[in-house]
mmCIF file of C-alpha atoms in Angstrom:
data_model
loop_
_atom_site.group_PDB
_atom_site.id
_atom_site.type_symbol
_atom_site.label_atom_id
_atom_site.label_comp_id
_atom_site.label_asym_id
_atom_site.label_seq_id
_atom_site.Cartn_x
_atom_site.Cartn_y
_atom_site.Cartn_z
ATOM 1 C CA UNK A 1458 242.932 -349.183 -31.567
ATOM 2 C CA UNK A 1459 240.191 -350.628 -29.538
ATOM 3 C CA UNK A 1460 236.790 -350.455 -31.194
ATOM 4 C CA UNK A 1461 233.675 -351.590 -29.072
ATOM 5 C CA UNK A 1462 230.008 -351.937 -30.772
ATOM 6 C CA UNK A 1463 227.180 -353.413 -28.798
ATOM 7 C CA UNK A 1464 223.267 -352.564 -29.441
ATOM 8 C CA UNK A 1465 221.791 -349.657 -27.507
ATOM 9 C CA UNK A 1466 218.997 -350.589 -25.963
ATOM 10 C CA UNK A 1467 216.789 -354.693 -25.216
ATOM 11 C CA UNK A 1468 213.646 -355.089 -23.676
ATOM 12 C CA UNK A 1469 212.874 -358.270 -22.379
ATOM 13 C CA UNK A 1470 210.117 -359.878 -19.896
ATOM 14 C CA UNK A 1471 210.288 -360.786 -16.719
ATOM 15 C CA UNK A 1472 211.184 -364.202 -15.954
ATOM 16 C CA UNK A 1473 212.778 -364.945 -19.728
ATOM 17 C CA UNK A 1474 216.407 -365.424 -20.847
ATOM 18 C CA UNK A 1475 218.058 -362.396 -22.973
ATOM 19 C CA UNK A 1476 221.562 -362.314 -24.380
ATOM 20 C CA UNK A 1477 223.052 -358.826 -25.079
ATOM 21 C CA UNK A 1478 226.017 -359.520 -27.721
ATOM 22 C CA UNK A 1479 229.383 -357.730 -27.219
ATOM 23 C CA UNK A 1480 231.882 -357.100 -30.600
ATOM 24 C CA UNK A 1481 235.069 -355.766 -30.528
ATOM 25 C CA UNK A 1482 238.303 -354.676 -32.369
ATOM 26 C CA UNK A 1483 241.939 -354.636 -30.645
ATOM 27 C CA UNK A 1484 245.038 -354.564 -31.750
ATOM 28 C CA UNK A 1485 245.854 -356.767 -28.818
ATOM 29 C CA UNK A 1486 243.650 -358.787 -26.431
ATOM 30 C CA UNK A 1487 243.688 -359.081 -22.326
ATOM 31 C CA UNK A 1488 240.455 -360.134 -22.213
ATOM 32 C CA UNK A 1489 236.838 -358.837 -21.736
ATOM 33 C CA UNK A 1490 234.929 -357.053 -18.825
ATOM 34 C CA UNK A 1491 231.521 -357.097 -18.542
ATOM 35 C CA UNK A 1492 229.684 -354.078 -16.142
ATOM 36 C CA UNK A 1493 226.366 -353.858 -14.719
ATOM 37 C CA UNK A 1494 225.454 -349.825 -14.547
ATOM 38 C CA UNK A 1495 222.241 -348.495 -12.955
ATOM 39 C CA UNK A 1496 220.452 -345.328 -13.383
ATOM 40 C CA UNK A 1497 223.020 -342.941 -11.324
ATOM 41 C CA UNK A 1498 225.067 -345.489 -9.542
ATOM 42 C CA UNK A 1499 228.673 -346.605 -9.727
ATOM 43 C CA UNK A 1500 229.590 -349.680 -12.454
ATOM 44 C CA UNK A 1501 229.496 -352.668 -10.652
ATOM 45 C CA UNK A 1502 232.114 -355.597 -12.200
ATOM 46 C CA UNK A 1503 230.363 -358.741 -13.635
ATOM 47 C CA UNK A 1504 232.500 -360.818 -15.384
ATOM 48 C CA UNK A 1505 236.149 -361.618 -17.067
ATOM 49 C CA UNK A 1506 236.698 -363.420 -20.241
ATOM 50 C CA UNK A 1507 240.456 -363.656 -21.138
ATOM 51 C CA UNK A 1508 239.464 -368.102 -22.924
ATOM 52 C CA UNK A 1509 237.223 -368.514 -25.143
ATOM 53 C CA UNK A 1510 234.321 -370.114 -24.261
ATOM 54 C CA UNK A 1511 231.009 -369.905 -21.431
ATOM 55 C CA UNK A 1512 231.879 -368.809 -18.012
ATOM 56 C CA UNK A 1513 228.593 -369.295 -16.058
ATOM 57 C CA UNK A 1514 227.758 -367.310 -12.318
ATOM 58 C CA UNK A 1515 224.438 -367.956 -11.128
ATOM 59 C CA UNK A 1516 222.018 -366.152 -13.725
ATOM 60 C CA UNK A 1517 224.411 -364.895 -15.372
ATOM 61 C CA UNK A 1518 227.263 -365.931 -18.118
ATOM 62 C CA UNK A 1519 229.476 -364.629 -19.974
ATOM 63 C CA UNK A 1520 230.539 -365.973 -23.504
ATOM 64 C CA UNK A 1521 233.699 -365.066 -25.738
ATOM 65 C CA UNK A 1522 234.949 -366.271 -28.847
ATOM 66 C CA UNK A 1523 238.458 -364.576 -29.544
ATOM 67 C CA UNK A 1524 238.278 -365.290 -33.246
ATOM 68 C CA UNK A 1525 235.229 -363.937 -34.060
ATOM 69 C CA UNK A 1526 235.823 -360.523 -31.481
ATOM 70 C CA UNK A 1527 232.669 -361.133 -29.931
ATOM 71 C CA UNK A 1528 231.425 -361.588 -26.457
ATOM 72 C CA UNK A 1529 227.437 -362.222 -25.307
ATOM 73 C CA UNK A 1530 226.039 -361.446 -22.056
ATOM 74 C CA UNK A 1531 223.387 -364.458 -20.959
ATOM 75 C CA UNK A 1532 221.417 -363.091 -18.108
ATOM 76 C CA UNK A 1533 218.554 -366.007 -17.189
ATOM 77 C CA UNK A 1534 215.467 -365.670 -15.166
ATOM 78 C CA UNK A 1535 215.302 -361.834 -15.902
ATOM 79 C CA UNK A 1536 214.291 -360.003 -12.544
ATOM 80 C CA UNK A 1537 212.538 -356.435 -12.664
ATOM 81 C CA UNK A 1538 215.885 -355.626 -10.904
ATOM 82 C CA UNK A 1539 217.962 -356.913 -14.077
ATOM 83 C CA UNK A 1540 216.919 -353.270 -15.919
ATOM 84 C CA UNK A 1541 220.332 -351.583 -15.962
ATOM 85 C CA UNK A 1542 222.833 -350.396 -18.792
ATOM 86 C CA UNK A 1543 225.339 -353.445 -19.187
ATOM 87 C CA UNK A 1544 228.818 -351.906 -20.507
ATOM 88 C CA UNK A 1545 231.863 -354.600 -22.147
ATOM 89 C CA UNK A 1546 234.574 -352.825 -22.049
ATOM 90 C CA UNK A 1547 238.159 -354.004 -23.084
ATOM 91 C CA UNK A 1548 241.632 -353.321 -21.506
ATOM 92 C CA UNK A 1549 243.920 -350.703 -23.899
ATOM 93 C CA UNK A 1550 246.710 -352.266 -25.564
ATOM 94 C CA UNK A 1551 248.865 -350.481 -23.305
ATOM 95 C CA UNK A 1552 248.771 -348.762 -19.475
ATOM 96 C CA UNK A 1553 246.174 -349.690 -16.932
ATOM 97 C CA UNK A 1554 242.833 -348.767 -18.407
ATOM 98 C CA UNK A 1555 239.371 -349.854 -19.815
ATOM 99 C CA UNK A 1556 238.122 -348.251 -22.918
ATOM 100 C CA UNK A 1557 234.224 -349.136 -22.648
ATOM 101 C CA UNK A 1558 231.437 -349.978 -25.440
ATOM 102 C CA UNK A 1559 228.555 -347.134 -24.959
ATOM 103 C CA UNK A 1560 226.299 -349.419 -23.021
ATOM 104 C CA UNK A 1561 222.783 -351.542 -23.749
ATOM 105 C CA UNK A 1562 220.328 -350.494 -21.418
ATOM 106 C CA UNK A 1563 218.115 -353.012 -20.707
ATOM 107 C CA UNK A 1564 214.335 -352.726 -20.107
ATOM 108 C CA UNK A 1565 212.838 -355.873 -17.739
ATOM 109 C CA UNK A 1566 208.861 -355.435 -18.048
ATOM 110 C CA UNK A 1567 206.229 -357.314 -16.390
ATOM 111 C CA UNK B 1430 236.450 -347.163 3.766
ATOM 112 C CA UNK B 1431 234.064 -349.822 2.899
ATOM 113 C CA UNK B 1432 234.138 -348.923 -1.207
ATOM 114 C CA UNK B 1433 234.958 -345.803 -2.936
ATOM 115 C CA UNK B 1434 233.823 -342.221 -2.038
ATOM 116 C CA UNK B 1435 233.078 -339.166 -4.049
ATOM 117 C CA UNK B 1436 231.947 -335.756 -2.953
ATOM 118 C CA UNK B 1437 230.269 -334.354 -4.009
ATOM 119 C CA UNK B 1438 227.824 -336.104 -5.445
ATOM 120 C CA UNK B 1439 226.169 -333.310 -7.582
ATOM 121 C CA UNK B 1440 227.774 -329.851 -8.399
ATOM 122 C CA UNK B 1441 226.876 -327.007 -10.585
ATOM 123 C CA UNK B 1442 228.738 -324.021 -11.823
ATOM 124 C CA UNK B 1443 229.149 -321.540 -13.957
ATOM 125 C CA UNK B 1444 230.791 -321.369 -17.004
ATOM 126 C CA UNK B 1445 234.675 -320.274 -16.738
ATOM 127 C CA UNK B 1446 234.607 -321.001 -12.483
ATOM 128 C CA UNK B 1447 236.722 -323.687 -11.361
ATOM 129 C CA UNK B 1448 235.782 -326.535 -9.566
ATOM 130 C CA UNK B 1449 237.796 -329.639 -7.712
ATOM 131 C CA UNK B 1450 236.187 -332.969 -7.271
ATOM 132 C CA UNK B 1451 237.431 -335.338 -4.672
ATOM 133 C CA UNK B 1452 237.834 -339.446 -4.498
ATOM 134 C CA UNK B 1453 238.751 -341.607 -1.526
ATOM 135 C CA UNK B 1454 239.302 -344.809 -2.678
ATOM 136 C CA UNK B 1455 239.737 -347.822 -0.992
ATOM 137 C CA UNK B 1456 241.799 -347.896 1.708
ATOM 138 C CA UNK B 1457 245.124 -350.054 0.962
ATOM 139 C CA UNK B 1458 244.194 -349.685 -2.704
ATOM 140 C CA UNK B 1459 247.259 -348.724 -4.782
ATOM 141 C CA UNK B 1460 246.015 -347.905 -8.440
ATOM 142 C CA UNK B 1461 243.678 -345.673 -8.896
ATOM 143 C CA UNK B 1462 241.705 -343.642 -11.820
ATOM 144 C CA UNK B 1463 239.209 -340.972 -13.143
ATOM 145 C CA UNK B 1464 236.634 -341.501 -15.731
ATOM 146 C CA UNK B 1465 234.371 -339.127 -17.428
ATOM 147 C CA UNK B 1466 230.933 -340.429 -18.824
ATOM 148 C CA UNK B 1467 228.653 -338.243 -20.524
ATOM 149 C CA UNK B 1468 225.093 -339.357 -21.222
ATOM 150 C CA UNK B 1469 223.848 -342.716 -23.173
ATOM 151 C CA UNK B 1470 227.911 -343.151 -23.635
ATOM 152 C CA UNK B 1471 230.427 -345.771 -21.479
ATOM 153 C CA UNK B 1472 232.916 -344.196 -19.165
ATOM 154 C CA UNK B 1473 236.146 -342.704 -20.536
ATOM 155 C CA UNK B 1474 239.513 -342.963 -19.201
ATOM 156 C CA UNK B 1475 241.004 -339.532 -18.176
ATOM 157 C CA UNK B 1476 244.271 -340.628 -15.538
ATOM 158 C CA UNK B 1477 245.295 -343.177 -13.899
ATOM 159 C CA UNK B 1478 247.746 -342.989 -10.382
ATOM 160 C CA UNK B 1479 249.953 -345.749 -9.229
ATOM 161 C CA UNK B 1480 250.394 -344.456 -5.915
ATOM 162 C CA UNK B 1481 251.002 -340.135 -6.049
ATOM 163 C CA UNK B 1482 252.494 -340.089 -8.938
ATOM 164 C CA UNK B 1483 250.243 -339.941 -12.298
ATOM 165 C CA UNK B 1484 250.970 -343.425 -14.510
ATOM 166 C CA UNK B 1485 249.151 -342.130 -17.675
ATOM 167 C CA UNK B 1486 247.517 -338.997 -18.183
ATOM 168 C CA UNK B 1487 246.964 -339.533 -21.521
ATOM 169 C CA UNK B 1488 243.594 -338.896 -21.275
ATOM 170 C CA UNK B 1489 242.804 -336.110 -20.199
ATOM 171 C CA UNK B 1490 240.886 -333.561 -22.769
ATOM 172 C CA UNK B 1491 243.150 -330.691 -22.443
ATOM 173 C CA UNK B 1492 245.238 -328.488 -19.962
ATOM 174 C CA UNK B 1493 242.470 -327.284 -18.003
ATOM 175 C CA UNK B 1494 241.909 -330.634 -16.456
ATOM 176 C CA UNK B 1495 244.541 -331.677 -13.904
ATOM 177 C CA UNK B 1496 244.806 -333.750 -11.215
ATOM 178 C CA UNK B 1497 246.746 -335.381 -7.428
ATOM 179 C CA UNK B 1498 246.913 -337.309 -5.211
ATOM 180 C CA UNK B 1499 249.272 -336.183 -2.959
ATOM 181 C CA UNK B 1500 250.272 -338.981 -0.180
ATOM 182 C CA UNK B 1501 248.625 -341.667 -2.323
ATOM 183 C CA UNK B 1502 244.985 -342.010 -1.111
ATOM 184 C CA UNK B 1503 242.851 -338.940 -1.397
ATOM 185 C CA UNK B 1504 242.436 -337.854 -5.081
ATOM 186 C CA UNK B 1505 241.426 -334.343 -6.644
ATOM 187 C CA UNK B 1506 240.557 -334.190 -10.039
ATOM 188 C CA UNK B 1507 240.645 -329.831 -11.446
ATOM 189 C CA UNK B 1508 239.013 -328.512 -13.510
ATOM 190 C CA UNK B 1509 239.790 -324.866 -15.098
ATOM 191 C CA UNK B 1510 237.707 -322.375 -16.389
ATOM 192 C CA UNK B 1511 235.235 -324.866 -16.814
ATOM 193 C CA UNK B 1512 232.901 -325.284 -19.772
ATOM 194 C CA UNK B 1513 229.467 -326.166 -20.839
ATOM 195 C CA UNK B 1514 231.144 -328.852 -22.449
ATOM 196 C CA UNK B 1515 232.346 -330.819 -19.150
ATOM 197 C CA UNK B 1516 229.301 -331.673 -17.959
ATOM 198 C CA UNK B 1517 229.030 -335.341 -17.421
ATOM 199 C CA UNK B 1518 229.806 -337.575 -14.693
ATOM 200 C CA UNK B 1519 232.966 -338.006 -13.215
ATOM 201 C CA UNK B 1520 233.856 -341.574 -11.520
ATOM 202 C CA UNK B 1521 236.836 -342.797 -9.723
ATOM 203 C CA UNK B 1522 237.617 -345.766 -9.251
ATOM 204 C CA UNK B 1523 240.446 -348.004 -7.532
ATOM 205 C CA UNK B 1524 241.935 -351.105 -7.504
ATOM 206 C CA UNK B 1525 244.447 -353.217 -4.890
ATOM 207 C CA UNK B 1526 247.387 -353.404 -7.595
ATOM 208 C CA UNK B 1527 247.967 -352.626 -11.262
ATOM 209 C CA UNK B 1528 246.338 -354.242 -13.778
ATOM 210 C CA UNK B 1529 243.513 -355.348 -11.624
ATOM 211 C CA UNK B 1530 240.814 -354.578 -13.968
ATOM 212 C CA UNK B 1531 237.761 -355.515 -11.767
ATOM 213 C CA UNK B 1532 238.035 -352.404 -10.193
ATOM 214 C CA UNK B 1533 235.462 -350.676 -8.011
ATOM 215 C CA UNK B 1534 234.127 -347.041 -9.246
ATOM 216 C CA UNK B 1535 232.952 -344.580 -6.745
ATOM 217 C CA UNK B 1536 229.578 -343.683 -7.850
ATOM 218 C CA UNK B 1537 230.498 -340.319 -9.205
ATOM 219 C CA UNK B 1538 230.295 -336.891 -9.654
ATOM 220 C CA UNK B 1539 227.417 -335.395 -11.569
ATOM 221 C CA UNK B 1540 229.016 -332.341 -13.016
ATOM 222 C CA UNK B 1541 226.610 -329.709 -14.726
ATOM 223 C CA UNK B 1542 228.406 -326.684 -16.170
ATOM 224 C CA UNK B 1543 225.498 -323.462 -17.109
#
């Protein structure tokens, strides 16, 4: 089966950098996803990592270490609009579905 | 349409009643998913359609839950004899092809059973 852990909440200051960690345990590995979800809205796709290393996409970067079962999402130059829940997810071993972590609520303060 | 549309956006129902939740996927998307999200949790998989057929319904919690997609486009999630524990946000997502996990979610239907 799959198990995903992420911190429940984080607070950071506007303009700063924040790193949101995710650890996972899976029977097989088919990549790892990060989604952003603003309160009351749909989750939106941020990134997908299947190989080790850092993938950079503007202010957001995502890192994966398959040997450690570890990923992080790095947000730079934080803006107030980045206040949201960040969900880490991995595909289940069989079938077309994702297993999500509980999400990390990020609060950006001025 | 431009995105995944779900109706209603909010539904309040009494315990024991029957409800239907509707999902209009992005036009042309063959894969459709239903997830359920409780407060403070991530989405949990319910059912996956490939075309008209339910390819995987292993996430449906019990036989009170049923979903259809008769023409391979719009899908309806049906819940019989609703219970207070069914209260959650029900999310629909679609993708153009199977195994494309970067799918697009709808805004969800917030179901409250009182």
